[in-house]
Amino acid sequence: MKNNLFSRSKKGKSFVAAQTGPVADDPFSALESFIPPAIEEAALYGALKNSVPIISAAITKLVHLAGGFKMKCSKENYQPVLDRFVETVDVNSTGNGLDRFMAVFFECLLTYGTAVGEVVLDENGKVIQLYNTPIKNIKLRRNPVNPIKVELCRFNGIDAVPVKYPDFTVVSTLNPESGAVYGNSLLKGLPFVTSVLMKIYNSIGQNWVRAGALRYAVTYKPQNDTLERSLAKDRAMQIAAEWSNAMNSSGTKDFIAVGDVDIKVIGADSQILDSEVPVRQMLEQIVSKTGLPPFMLGLSWSSTERMSAQQADALTSELWAYRRILTPVAEKICNLYLALSGLDATAKIEWDDITLQDETEQAHARLWNAQARQLEIQSGGVED
């Protein structure tokens, strides 16, 4: 099998490229400012993740909590070959291992609602790399022949060109709406809430710049004496010069003035608004979208910071829902590798157990179970 798409010549040498990668020889580069609405939305969600630390932390936590996995080959004699591929396959430019590819794929799925990956082949049809496709490089659309199917296209700045080998690509969507080809980001519904939160933070920063760097109002009040009034301008300039000299001095220096001089701190009488309640209201909306308990994101909103059994069960169900989306991706990649390697076998994913309960509570539960069993044995109710 030979895939000519991935082989190009340069000074007698050939190299491979991902078919969903960016277009380098686009003749319409001046029109790259045009982007489809779905990509505009993706840019918005990417900005949210980069500008709000709690959103970035939540996505990273979910990726880590999804846990690890192992790929099980249907034929044991091929298991070492599959293990070597899972552990050592090149991912993107600097990564290695299928777990690395899946982590980036899952992060993209949570952030943008749609994730695309590709199995890159060499000129001999062998798998040499896994590639996480940036969402800006692709476009999904209905197949013009069969509208039920979705067509993966490479976006070249002005037009969408279907990829030649869609069987070497993997596409997943998160909670797509009825009839939609794109999924919904985990951050959907948060732009307005985040904009309010950013305005509050920005105003807090501006207020502290003003209140933290003290500014003074020095007022000279001349008496009713005619001579003093005539010299008011000169005295005000002298006072200003002396005040500036006293404030710019590297050491402590007294300010001495003659006459009725009043000195006040600008803004000292104004009250800075309490931001704790509105900030918490905005953060509650963000945390509710992630499905994570607040303390996992560093928020202490309750007297206890232990995860209850109900919270653990709910989060476990959420993580298994994500795993059901990711399972076909990992299995398709491994099955494709086995087929292209000429091995008559299939691969199944085995996820690691999700452990969310407190280790102390688990130890207590094991101890109590052991004690209960020991009492039953001693009482003759259970055979040892």
XYZ file of C-alpha atoms in Angstrom:
384
model
C 0.000 0.000 0.000
C 1.388 3.362 -0.971
C 0.006 6.717 0.032
C 1.234 9.344 -2.442
C -0.462 12.130 -0.515
C 2.181 12.025 2.179
C 5.261 11.856 -0.048
C 6.849 14.954 -1.494
C 10.302 15.381 -2.987
C 12.851 17.931 -1.864
C 16.460 17.658 -2.973
C 16.033 13.950 -3.552
C 14.522 13.298 -0.113
C 10.897 12.620 0.736
C 8.971 13.628 3.825
C 5.408 13.189 5.031
C 2.819 15.757 6.002
C -0.545 15.600 7.684
C -3.391 16.012 5.209
C -5.275 18.163 7.733
C -2.289 20.435 8.353
C -2.130 24.128 7.429
C -1.864 25.085 3.774
C 1.545 26.611 3.059
C 1.112 27.256 -0.672
C -2.263 29.000 -0.512
C -2.483 31.516 -3.422
C -5.185 33.443 -1.578
C -3.218 34.192 1.583
C -4.524 37.770 1.551
C -7.998 36.416 2.235
C -7.013 34.471 5.352
C -8.869 37.012 7.468
C -12.082 35.262 6.431
C -12.992 32.482 8.833
C -16.149 30.382 9.131
C -18.480 31.091 12.080
C -17.525 27.830 13.800
C -13.869 28.870 13.797
C -14.774 32.296 15.167
C -16.536 30.562 18.034
C -13.497 28.353 18.593
C -11.280 31.441 18.830
C -13.616 32.842 21.486
C -13.447 29.683 23.592
C -9.680 29.571 23.238
C -9.481 33.155 24.499
C -11.698 32.268 27.473
C -9.417 29.403 28.465
C -6.304 31.566 28.157
C -7.699 34.583 30.020
C -9.500 32.917 32.954
C -7.184 30.676 35.020
C -10.020 28.756 36.684
C -11.346 27.645 33.285
C -7.924 26.435 32.207
C -7.478 24.641 35.544
C -10.884 22.956 35.222
C -10.132 21.617 31.735
C -6.726 20.351 32.852
C -8.304 18.666 35.893
C -10.892 16.890 33.751
C -8.173 15.643 31.383
C -6.179 14.265 34.308
C -9.231 12.777 36.047
C -10.214 10.896 32.900
C -7.368 8.580 33.860
C -5.093 6.264 31.977
C -5.839 3.227 29.864
C -4.346 0.126 28.310
C -4.972 -1.338 24.880
C -5.747 -5.061 24.881
C -5.022 -7.031 21.729
C -7.375 -9.860 20.744
C -4.350 -12.111 20.102
C -1.801 -12.312 22.895
C 1.177 -12.922 20.611
C 0.609 -9.480 19.034
C 0.260 -7.709 22.394
C 3.967 -6.646 22.626
C 3.727 -5.061 19.162
C 0.617 -3.110 20.168
C 2.187 -2.069 23.481
C 5.269 -0.761 21.703
C 3.101 1.321 19.379
C 0.988 2.716 22.224
C 4.069 3.722 24.214
C 6.400 5.029 21.504
C 4.357 6.404 18.585
C 5.321 9.971 17.720
C 2.667 12.565 18.536
C 2.688 15.981 16.887
C 6.168 17.511 16.977
C 7.581 16.609 20.387
C 5.279 14.097 22.084
C 5.252 10.324 22.290
C 2.618 7.779 23.186
C -1.052 7.299 22.477
C -1.939 8.675 25.922
C -0.355 12.005 24.961
C -2.410 12.160 21.785
C -5.594 11.346 23.700
C -4.892 14.016 26.326
C -4.532 16.741 23.677
C -7.550 15.355 21.814
C -9.694 15.432 24.976
C -8.571 18.967 25.875
C -9.518 20.145 22.391
C -12.877 18.384 22.689
C -13.688 20.108 25.980
C -12.517 23.524 24.809
C -14.022 23.659 21.318
C -16.677 20.932 21.359
C -15.042 19.279 18.345
C -11.732 17.427 18.109
C -9.962 16.049 15.056
C -6.920 13.805 14.833
C -5.075 12.041 12.069
C -2.993 8.930 11.618
C -0.038 9.975 9.458
C 1.511 7.362 7.165
C 4.843 7.224 5.437
C 5.319 6.525 1.732
C 5.149 2.783 2.431
C 1.784 3.014 4.185
C 3.167 2.528 7.694
C 1.962 4.547 10.701
C 4.704 6.949 11.755
C 2.874 9.689 13.655
C -0.363 10.810 15.298
C -1.378 14.390 14.632
C -3.781 16.568 16.650
C -5.363 18.850 14.085
C -5.909 22.499 15.111
C -9.589 23.330 14.849
C -8.789 26.329 12.649
C -7.381 24.022 9.961
C -10.553 22.030 9.353
C -14.197 22.440 8.556
C -17.059 19.986 8.881
C -19.924 20.020 6.418
C -22.706 17.812 5.115
C -21.787 15.404 2.349
C -23.393 16.773 -0.843
C -24.200 13.243 -2.069
C -25.362 11.776 1.241
C -26.457 14.573 3.640
C -26.615 12.124 6.531
C -22.825 11.786 6.487
C -20.398 14.483 7.597
C -17.443 15.422 5.426
C -14.107 16.455 6.923
C -12.533 19.264 4.922
C -9.230 21.078 5.093
C -9.774 24.819 5.260
C -7.364 26.753 3.027
C -8.376 30.309 3.881
C -11.157 30.685 1.356
C -12.490 27.255 0.502
C -13.054 23.877 2.159
C -11.375 20.958 0.388
C -12.384 17.418 1.466
C -9.491 15.308 2.716
C -8.536 12.489 0.371
C -8.289 9.756 3.011
C -10.945 10.295 5.700
C -10.398 6.735 6.981
C -7.095 7.910 8.461
C -8.794 10.629 10.527
C -10.761 10.568 13.780
C -13.470 13.107 14.636
C -15.408 13.473 17.880
C -18.038 15.981 18.953
C -19.241 16.860 22.437
C -23.004 17.079 22.994
C -23.930 18.125 19.436
C -27.342 19.679 18.904
C -29.908 17.996 16.706
C -28.875 18.303 13.072
C -25.561 20.003 13.901
C -22.193 18.809 12.597
C -20.137 20.578 15.279
C -20.243 19.793 18.986
C -20.793 22.163 21.877
C -17.903 23.393 23.939
C -17.883 22.833 27.686
C -17.555 26.619 27.875
C -20.734 27.323 25.957
C -22.796 29.919 27.815
C -19.815 31.337 29.705
C -18.708 34.276 27.489
C -21.175 36.706 29.095
C -20.446 35.507 32.631
C -16.714 35.690 31.978
C -16.976 39.195 30.499
C -18.679 40.411 33.696
C -16.004 38.716 35.817
C -13.214 40.310 33.779
C -14.825 43.754 34.149
C -14.900 43.310 37.926
C -11.254 42.229 38.017
C -10.245 45.082 35.743
C -12.030 47.652 37.902
C -10.421 46.179 41.027
C -7.010 46.585 39.413
C -7.701 50.189 38.410
C -9.005 51.077 41.879
C -5.928 49.634 43.541
C -3.654 51.525 41.180
C -5.404 54.715 42.207
C -5.743 53.915 45.911
C -2.418 52.149 46.306
C -0.310 54.979 44.829
C -1.487 57.855 47.045
C -2.199 61.185 45.437
C -2.581 64.367 47.447
C -4.606 67.525 47.047
C -2.674 70.507 48.510
C -4.919 73.555 48.870
C -3.687 77.007 49.842
C -6.347 79.331 51.256
C -5.246 83.015 51.325
C -6.681 85.297 54.013
C -8.784 88.368 53.399
C -5.686 90.553 53.538
C -5.227 92.438 50.256
C -1.468 91.938 50.168
C -1.754 88.188 50.787
C -4.335 87.831 48.050
C -2.072 89.617 45.593
C 0.748 87.196 46.409
C -1.473 84.085 46.341
C -0.199 82.876 42.961
C 3.462 83.190 43.918
C 2.925 81.458 47.249
C 0.966 78.632 45.602
C 3.848 78.028 43.203
C 6.332 78.033 46.109
C 4.170 75.568 48.036
C 3.926 73.328 44.968
C 7.694 73.362 44.509
C 8.358 72.567 48.174
C 5.732 69.801 48.176
C 7.245 68.235 45.077
C 10.708 68.409 46.624
C 9.474 66.739 49.829
C 7.654 63.927 47.991
C 10.510 63.184 45.586
C 13.118 63.006 48.340
C 14.685 59.579 48.841
C 14.489 59.978 52.624
C 11.915 61.340 55.049
C 11.571 65.081 54.656
C 9.211 67.545 56.306
C 7.074 69.960 54.374
C 6.857 73.458 55.852
C 4.420 76.070 54.583
C 3.191 79.449 55.804
C -0.497 80.239 55.808
C -3.639 78.169 55.694
C -2.640 75.012 53.787
C -4.921 71.971 53.627
C -3.568 68.545 52.559
C -5.873 65.603 51.787
C -5.442 62.202 50.158
C -7.390 62.047 46.899
C -10.051 59.358 47.051
C -9.562 58.607 50.749
C -13.222 59.366 51.471
C -14.563 57.116 48.697
C -15.584 53.521 49.425
C -14.296 50.683 47.261
C -17.132 48.353 46.292
C -17.148 44.892 47.871
C -16.469 42.449 45.041
C -16.661 39.197 47.015
C -20.364 38.506 46.387
C -20.519 39.306 42.629
C -17.217 37.502 41.962
C -18.469 34.402 43.771
C -21.726 34.502 41.807
C -19.816 34.555 38.517
C -17.415 31.804 39.657
C -20.352 29.628 40.718
C -21.690 29.744 37.171
C -18.288 28.765 35.765
C -17.761 25.929 38.264
C -21.256 24.555 37.625
C -20.383 24.153 33.928
C -17.259 22.136 34.692
C -19.007 19.624 36.960
C -16.078 19.705 39.406
C -16.402 20.309 43.159
C -15.240 23.848 44.060
C -12.385 22.706 46.307
C -10.745 20.923 43.362
C -10.282 24.351 41.803
C -8.902 25.932 44.975
C -12.217 27.461 46.130
C -13.095 27.022 49.813
C -16.814 27.735 49.883
C -17.861 25.289 52.594
C -16.730 24.282 56.065
C -15.470 20.926 54.790
C -13.330 20.257 51.750
C -13.926 16.515 51.438
C -15.729 15.195 48.430
C -18.975 13.548 49.479
C -20.022 10.183 48.111
C -22.782 11.859 46.082
C -20.348 14.283 44.470
C -17.891 11.478 43.721
C -20.607 9.364 42.085
C -21.825 12.299 39.978
C -18.303 13.175 38.838
C -17.525 9.527 38.105
C -20.595 9.318 35.870
C -19.477 12.494 34.111
C -15.993 11.102 33.496
C -17.379 7.830 32.148
C -19.525 9.815 29.733
C -16.356 11.453 28.421
C -14.644 8.066 28.231
C -17.447 6.709 26.050
C -16.686 9.487 23.557
C -12.935 8.821 23.623
C -13.101 5.010 23.464
C -13.871 4.736 19.702
C -11.006 7.133 18.936
C -8.317 5.066 20.661
C -9.688 1.791 19.312
C -9.884 3.068 15.723
C -6.269 4.244 15.829
C -4.970 0.957 17.228
C -7.083 -1.175 14.884
C -5.832 0.888 11.952
C -2.243 0.345 13.083
C -2.747 -3.414 13.388
C -4.378 -3.612 9.960
C -1.670 -1.559 8.242
C 0.965 -3.724 9.944
C -0.587 -6.831 8.425
C -1.713 -8.253 11.768
C -5.048 -10.056 11.881
C -6.154 -8.793 15.285
C -8.284 -6.131 16.949
C -7.721 -3.875 19.943
C -9.986 -2.961 22.838
C -9.420 -0.230 25.399
C -9.324 -0.970 29.119
C -9.685 2.142 31.257
C -8.090 2.444 34.675
C -10.408 2.635 37.660
C -11.558 6.117 38.639
C -10.574 6.786 42.259
C -12.139 9.950 43.692
C -12.937 8.989 47.256
C -10.749 10.142 50.115
C -7.981 7.620 50.786
C -8.586 7.822 54.552
C -12.259 7.024 54.126
C -11.413 4.066 51.894
C -8.951 2.747 54.468
C -11.580 3.055 57.211
C -14.126 1.239 55.052
C -11.702 -1.653 54.426
C -10.903 -1.834 58.147
C -14.572 -1.895 59.147
C -15.342 -4.584 56.576
C -12.471 -6.697 57.861
C -13.596 -6.232 61.472
C -17.185 -7.131 60.583
C -16.051 -10.281 58.803
C -13.843 -11.239 61.749
C -16.767 -10.883 64.143
C -18.965 -12.999 61.877
C -16.302 -15.685 61.740
C -15.911 -15.664 65.514
C -19.666 -15.877 66.039
C -19.888 -18.835 63.677
C -22.032 -17.085 61.120
C -19.468 -17.346 58.307
C -16.940 -20.026 57.489
C -13.324 -18.844 57.338
